[in-house]
Amino acid sequence: MFYRCKDCGGNAVYDPKKKKMVCESCGNEETQEKIPQEKLHICNNCGAEIESKKTDLALKCPYCGTYVIFEDRMKEEYKPDLALPFVIDRKEAIEIIRKNFAKKMFIPKDFCSTSSLESLQGRYVPFWMYDMETHVHFEGEGRKIRTWTEGDYDCTETSIYRLVRDFNVNYDKIPVDASKNMPDEKMDLVEPYKYAALGKFRSKYLSGFQAEIYDENKEELLPRAQKKAKKYTEGYLDEYNIVIAV
């Protein structure tokens, strides 16, 4: 399917800054109509057959430039429950890259070239989110030091305390990307995500962007989520300078 402007027939795409659908041709807002998918992986706008990977959910037609969403890959278990929409548009993303990387050393020569930046494309990546309860037990010692002066003597008193803590830590929506195409270590660098904008999935968010369905199930990615929970907990303990007895 794709979103067509009722006024001029152009391709309506989602504008992250306006949080509205905008026609690429006439610029009118919220004038879109959903054109259902008539034939599998055929562009409904120009009729061309679109080559795609089996995990592609949305992409740009290479012939007419229409952003096509594959409805047959957005059904049942593959339909997302939640979505974190883009908050900046392509133009702003290009400006940020130029500002932060144009004068940096040790990056590829063509990293900020016009041709490279013009090919920049936003992509939605599938994630599984896990709610977890972890149990934490640690033992350590605390010190309290008191100093004072008595006549010609400087006195120091050191009190040593045994510390024992035992509690649960609950985590909501630990994110683990479910795409084999995206390197895990790079995706982890994007965190933390701003969940304030997380909301119910709407297919219009995909218009104007690339997207894919998951190709890793939630059971096989559970160990990664558990590893993240452990890392979060260790970071929490480190903040309080606690010595853990192993």
Short mmCIF file of C-alpha atoms in Angstrom, two decimals:
data_model
loop_
_atom_site.label_atom_id
_atom_site.label_comp_id
_atom_site.label_asym_id
_atom_site.label_seq_id
_atom_site.Cartn_x
_atom_site.Cartn_y
_atom_site.Cartn_z
CA MET A 1 0.00 0.00 0.00
CA PHE A 2 0.98 3.64 -0.15
CA TYR A 3 -0.49 6.96 0.87
CA ARG A 4 -1.72 9.20 -1.97
CA CYS A 5 -2.63 12.86 -1.70
CA LYS A 6 -6.32 13.40 -2.45
CA ASP A 7 -5.62 16.88 -3.83
CA CYS A 8 -2.88 16.24 -6.39
CA GLY A 9 -2.25 12.49 -6.42
CA GLY A 10 1.29 12.83 -5.05
CA ASN A 11 2.94 10.62 -2.45
CA ALA A 12 2.04 11.61 1.13
CA VAL A 13 4.77 10.89 3.66
CA TYR A 14 5.08 11.29 7.43
CA ASP A 15 6.83 14.50 8.51
CA PRO A 16 8.60 13.91 11.86
CA LYS A 17 8.83 17.61 12.74
CA LYS A 18 5.19 18.43 12.01
CA LYS A 19 3.96 15.01 13.18
CA LYS A 20 1.64 15.07 10.19
CA MET A 21 1.31 13.51 6.77
CA VAL A 22 2.58 15.89 4.09
CA CYS A 23 2.33 15.58 0.31
CA GLU A 24 5.75 15.61 -1.35
CA SER A 25 4.30 17.26 -4.45
CA CYS A 26 1.89 19.99 -3.34
CA GLY A 27 2.84 20.28 0.33
CA ASN A 28 -0.71 19.93 1.60
CA GLU A 29 -1.10 18.36 5.02
CA GLU A 30 -3.33 15.50 6.17
CA THR A 31 -4.86 15.04 2.72
CA GLN A 32 -3.77 11.41 2.38
CA GLU A 33 -5.78 8.36 1.43
CA LYS A 34 -4.56 4.81 1.88
CA ILE A 35 -4.25 2.88 -1.39
CA PRO A 36 -4.41 -0.85 -0.60
CA GLN A 37 -1.95 -3.37 -1.97
CA GLU A 38 -3.53 -4.96 -5.08
CA LYS A 39 -0.70 -7.27 -6.11
CA LEU A 40 2.16 -8.55 -4.00
CA HIS A 41 5.24 -6.36 -4.25
CA ILE A 42 3.94 -4.36 -7.18
CA CYS A 43 4.05 -0.57 -6.88
CA ASN A 44 0.43 0.57 -6.99
CA ASN A 45 1.50 3.95 -8.29
CA CYS A 46 3.55 3.02 -11.38
CA GLY A 47 2.89 -0.73 -11.69
CA ALA A 48 6.57 -1.73 -11.53
CA GLU A 49 7.65 -4.91 -9.76
CA ILE A 50 9.71 -4.07 -6.71
CA GLU A 51 12.69 -6.20 -5.80
CA SER A 52 12.97 -6.61 -2.06
CA LYS A 53 14.49 -8.74 0.67
CA LYS A 54 12.12 -11.02 2.55
CA THR A 55 12.55 -8.83 5.65
CA ASP A 56 11.68 -5.53 3.94
CA LEU A 57 8.50 -3.97 5.26
CA ALA A 58 8.66 -0.54 3.61
CA LEU A 59 10.89 0.96 0.95
CA LYS A 60 11.07 3.47 -1.85
CA CYS A 61 10.06 2.39 -5.35
CA PRO A 62 13.24 2.72 -7.45
CA TYR A 63 11.20 3.70 -10.51
CA CYS A 64 8.76 6.40 -9.38
CA GLY A 65 10.00 7.23 -5.87
CA THR A 66 6.77 6.27 -4.09
CA TYR A 67 7.18 4.90 -0.59
CA VAL A 68 5.54 1.48 -0.60
CA ILE A 69 4.49 -0.52 2.46
CA PHE A 70 4.11 -4.28 2.05
CA GLU A 71 0.81 -5.07 3.75
CA ASP A 72 1.30 -8.83 3.52
CA ARG A 73 4.35 -8.49 5.78
CA MET A 74 2.50 -6.47 8.38
CA LYS A 75 -0.03 -9.04 9.52
CA GLU A 76 -0.57 -11.11 12.65
CA GLU A 77 2.66 -11.61 14.62
CA TYR A 78 4.65 -9.33 12.30
CA LYS A 79 2.50 -6.27 12.91
CA PRO A 80 4.29 -4.00 15.40
CA ASP A 81 2.53 -3.20 18.68
CA LEU A 82 4.40 0.01 19.43
CA ALA A 83 6.42 2.53 17.47
CA LEU A 84 8.99 5.19 18.29
CA PRO A 85 8.50 7.66 15.41
CA PHE A 86 11.27 9.79 13.95
CA VAL A 87 11.46 13.24 15.53
CA ILE A 88 13.78 14.93 13.00
CA ASP A 89 13.49 15.00 9.23
CA ARG A 90 16.12 14.12 6.65
CA LYS A 91 17.23 17.73 6.13
CA GLU A 92 17.93 18.23 9.83
CA ALA A 93 19.74 14.88 10.04
CA ILE A 94 22.07 15.96 7.22
CA GLU A 95 22.79 19.28 8.96
CA ILE A 96 23.65 17.46 12.21
CA ILE A 97 26.07 15.13 10.41
CA ARG A 98 27.82 18.00 8.65
CA LYS A 99 28.09 20.02 11.85
CA ASN A 100 29.51 17.18 13.93
CA PHE A 101 31.65 15.27 11.43
CA ALA A 102 32.67 17.53 8.53
CA LYS A 103 35.91 18.62 10.24
CA LYS A 104 36.66 15.41 12.08
CA MET A 105 39.86 13.50 11.37
CA PHE A 106 40.13 9.80 10.61
CA ILE A 107 36.76 9.46 8.89
CA PRO A 108 36.28 8.36 5.25
CA LYS A 109 36.85 11.18 2.76
CA ASP A 110 33.41 10.84 1.24
CA PHE A 111 31.58 10.51 4.59
CA CYS A 112 30.17 14.04 4.39
CA SER A 113 30.17 14.35 0.62
CA THR A 114 27.03 15.59 -1.08
CA SER A 115 26.49 12.25 -2.83
CA SER A 116 26.76 10.31 0.44
CA LEU A 117 24.43 12.60 2.35
CA GLU A 118 21.89 12.64 -0.46
CA SER A 119 21.58 8.88 -0.13
CA LEU A 120 20.78 9.17 3.58
CA GLN A 121 17.57 7.31 4.39
CA GLY A 122 15.73 6.82 7.67
CA ARG A 123 15.04 3.21 8.67
CA TYR A 124 12.75 1.63 11.23
CA VAL A 125 14.35 -1.34 12.98
CA PRO A 126 12.32 -4.08 14.71
CA PHE A 127 12.83 -4.61 18.44
CA TRP A 128 11.66 -6.97 21.13
CA MET A 129 11.06 -5.34 24.52
CA TYR A 130 11.37 -7.28 27.76
CA ASP A 131 10.00 -6.64 31.23
CA MET A 132 12.22 -8.23 33.88
CA GLU A 133 12.57 -8.56 37.62
CA THR A 134 16.11 -9.11 38.87
CA HIS A 135 17.19 -10.10 42.36
CA VAL A 136 20.22 -8.32 43.82
CA HIS A 137 22.25 -9.46 46.81
CA PHE A 138 25.50 -7.84 47.85
CA GLU A 139 27.75 -7.68 50.86
CA GLY A 140 30.46 -5.18 51.57
CA GLU A 141 31.88 -2.85 54.17
CA GLY A 142 31.45 0.78 55.03
CA ARG A 143 33.89 3.01 56.86
CA LYS A 144 33.27 6.01 59.03
CA ILE A 145 36.34 8.05 59.97
CA ARG A 146 36.37 10.60 62.78
CA THR A 147 39.35 12.85 63.60
CA TRP A 148 39.99 15.21 66.50
CA THR A 149 42.80 16.80 68.49
CA GLU A 150 43.62 16.16 72.14
CA GLY A 151 46.44 18.31 73.41
CA ASP A 152 49.51 17.58 71.29
CA TYR A 153 47.92 14.54 69.67
CA ASP A 154 45.93 14.17 66.46
CA CYS A 155 43.46 11.34 66.95
CA THR A 156 41.69 9.23 64.32
CA GLU A 157 38.89 6.76 64.92
CA THR A 158 37.88 4.37 62.14
CA SER A 159 34.60 2.47 62.42
CA ILE A 160 34.03 -0.42 60.03
CA TYR A 161 30.52 -1.61 59.25
CA ARG A 162 29.37 -4.74 57.49
CA LEU A 163 26.80 -3.92 54.81
CA VAL A 164 24.26 -6.40 53.51
CA ARG A 165 21.59 -5.53 50.98
CA ASP A 166 19.01 -7.76 49.35
CA PHE A 167 16.35 -6.38 47.00
CA ASN A 168 14.61 -6.67 43.62
CA VAL A 169 15.02 -4.36 40.64
CA ASN A 170 12.25 -4.21 38.03
CA TYR A 171 12.96 -3.24 34.43
CA ASP A 172 10.33 -2.23 31.86
CA LYS A 173 10.86 -2.52 28.13
CA ILE A 174 14.50 -3.55 27.86
CA PRO A 175 15.16 -3.09 24.10
CA VAL A 176 16.86 -5.74 21.96
CA ASP A 177 16.98 -5.26 18.19
CA ALA A 178 15.54 -8.18 16.23
CA SER A 179 17.31 -7.59 12.92
CA LYS A 180 20.25 -9.67 11.72
CA ASN A 181 21.14 -6.85 9.32
CA MET A 182 21.88 -4.40 12.13
CA PRO A 183 25.10 -4.97 14.17
CA ASP A 184 24.14 -5.47 17.82
CA GLU A 185 27.06 -3.51 19.22
CA LYS A 186 26.19 -0.48 17.07
CA MET A 187 22.50 -0.63 17.94
CA ASP A 188 23.37 -0.71 21.65
CA LEU A 189 25.26 2.58 21.22
CA VAL A 190 22.03 4.32 20.22
CA GLU A 191 20.52 3.73 23.66
CA PRO A 192 18.92 5.06 25.74
CA TYR A 193 15.76 5.64 23.73
CA LYS A 194 13.30 8.37 24.64
CA TYR A 195 10.28 6.30 25.58
CA ALA A 196 8.15 9.40 26.20
CA ALA A 197 7.41 9.39 22.46
CA LEU A 198 6.72 5.65 22.34
CA GLY A 199 3.12 4.96 21.32
CA LYS A 200 0.76 2.72 19.43
CA PHE A 201 2.00 1.70 15.99
CA ARG A 202 0.41 3.43 13.01
CA SER A 203 1.25 2.41 9.45
CA LYS A 204 1.50 6.04 8.31
CA TYR A 205 4.78 6.38 10.29
CA LEU A 206 6.42 4.13 7.67
CA SER A 207 5.58 6.34 4.69
CA GLY A 208 8.77 8.18 3.75
CA PHE A 209 11.10 5.68 5.39
CA GLN A 210 12.50 2.20 5.05
CA ALA A 211 11.43 -0.50 7.49
CA GLU A 212 11.86 -4.20 8.07
CA ILE A 213 10.20 -7.05 9.96
CA TYR A 214 12.00 -9.07 12.60
CA ASP A 215 14.07 -12.11 11.65
CA GLU A 216 15.13 -13.08 15.19
CA ASN A 217 12.47 -14.36 17.59
CA LYS A 218 12.02 -13.23 21.18
CA GLU A 219 13.12 -16.55 22.70
CA GLU A 220 16.55 -16.57 21.07
CA LEU A 221 17.17 -12.94 22.06
CA LEU A 222 16.18 -13.41 25.71
CA PRO A 223 19.82 -14.00 26.83
CA ARG A 224 20.79 -10.60 25.40
CA ALA A 225 18.02 -8.93 27.38
CA GLN A 226 19.13 -10.74 30.54
CA LYS A 227 22.72 -9.65 29.93
CA LYS A 228 21.55 -6.04 29.57
CA ALA A 229 19.57 -6.26 32.82
CA LYS A 230 22.67 -7.52 34.62
CA LYS A 231 24.73 -4.68 33.15
CA TYR A 232 22.15 -2.09 34.23
CA THR A 233 22.15 -3.49 37.77
CA GLU A 234 25.95 -3.49 37.98
CA GLY A 235 25.94 0.12 36.84
CA TYR A 236 23.42 0.97 39.54
CA LEU A 237 25.62 -0.62 42.20
CA ASP A 238 28.73 1.16 40.88
CA GLU A 239 27.02 4.51 41.38
CA TYR A 240 26.95 3.84 45.10
CA ASN A 241 30.55 2.60 45.26
CA ILE A 242 29.50 -0.75 46.68
CA VAL A 243 31.92 -3.64 46.97
CA ILE A 244 30.28 -6.89 45.95
CA ALA A 245 31.40 -10.14 47.52
CA VAL A 246 31.73 -12.84 44.87
#
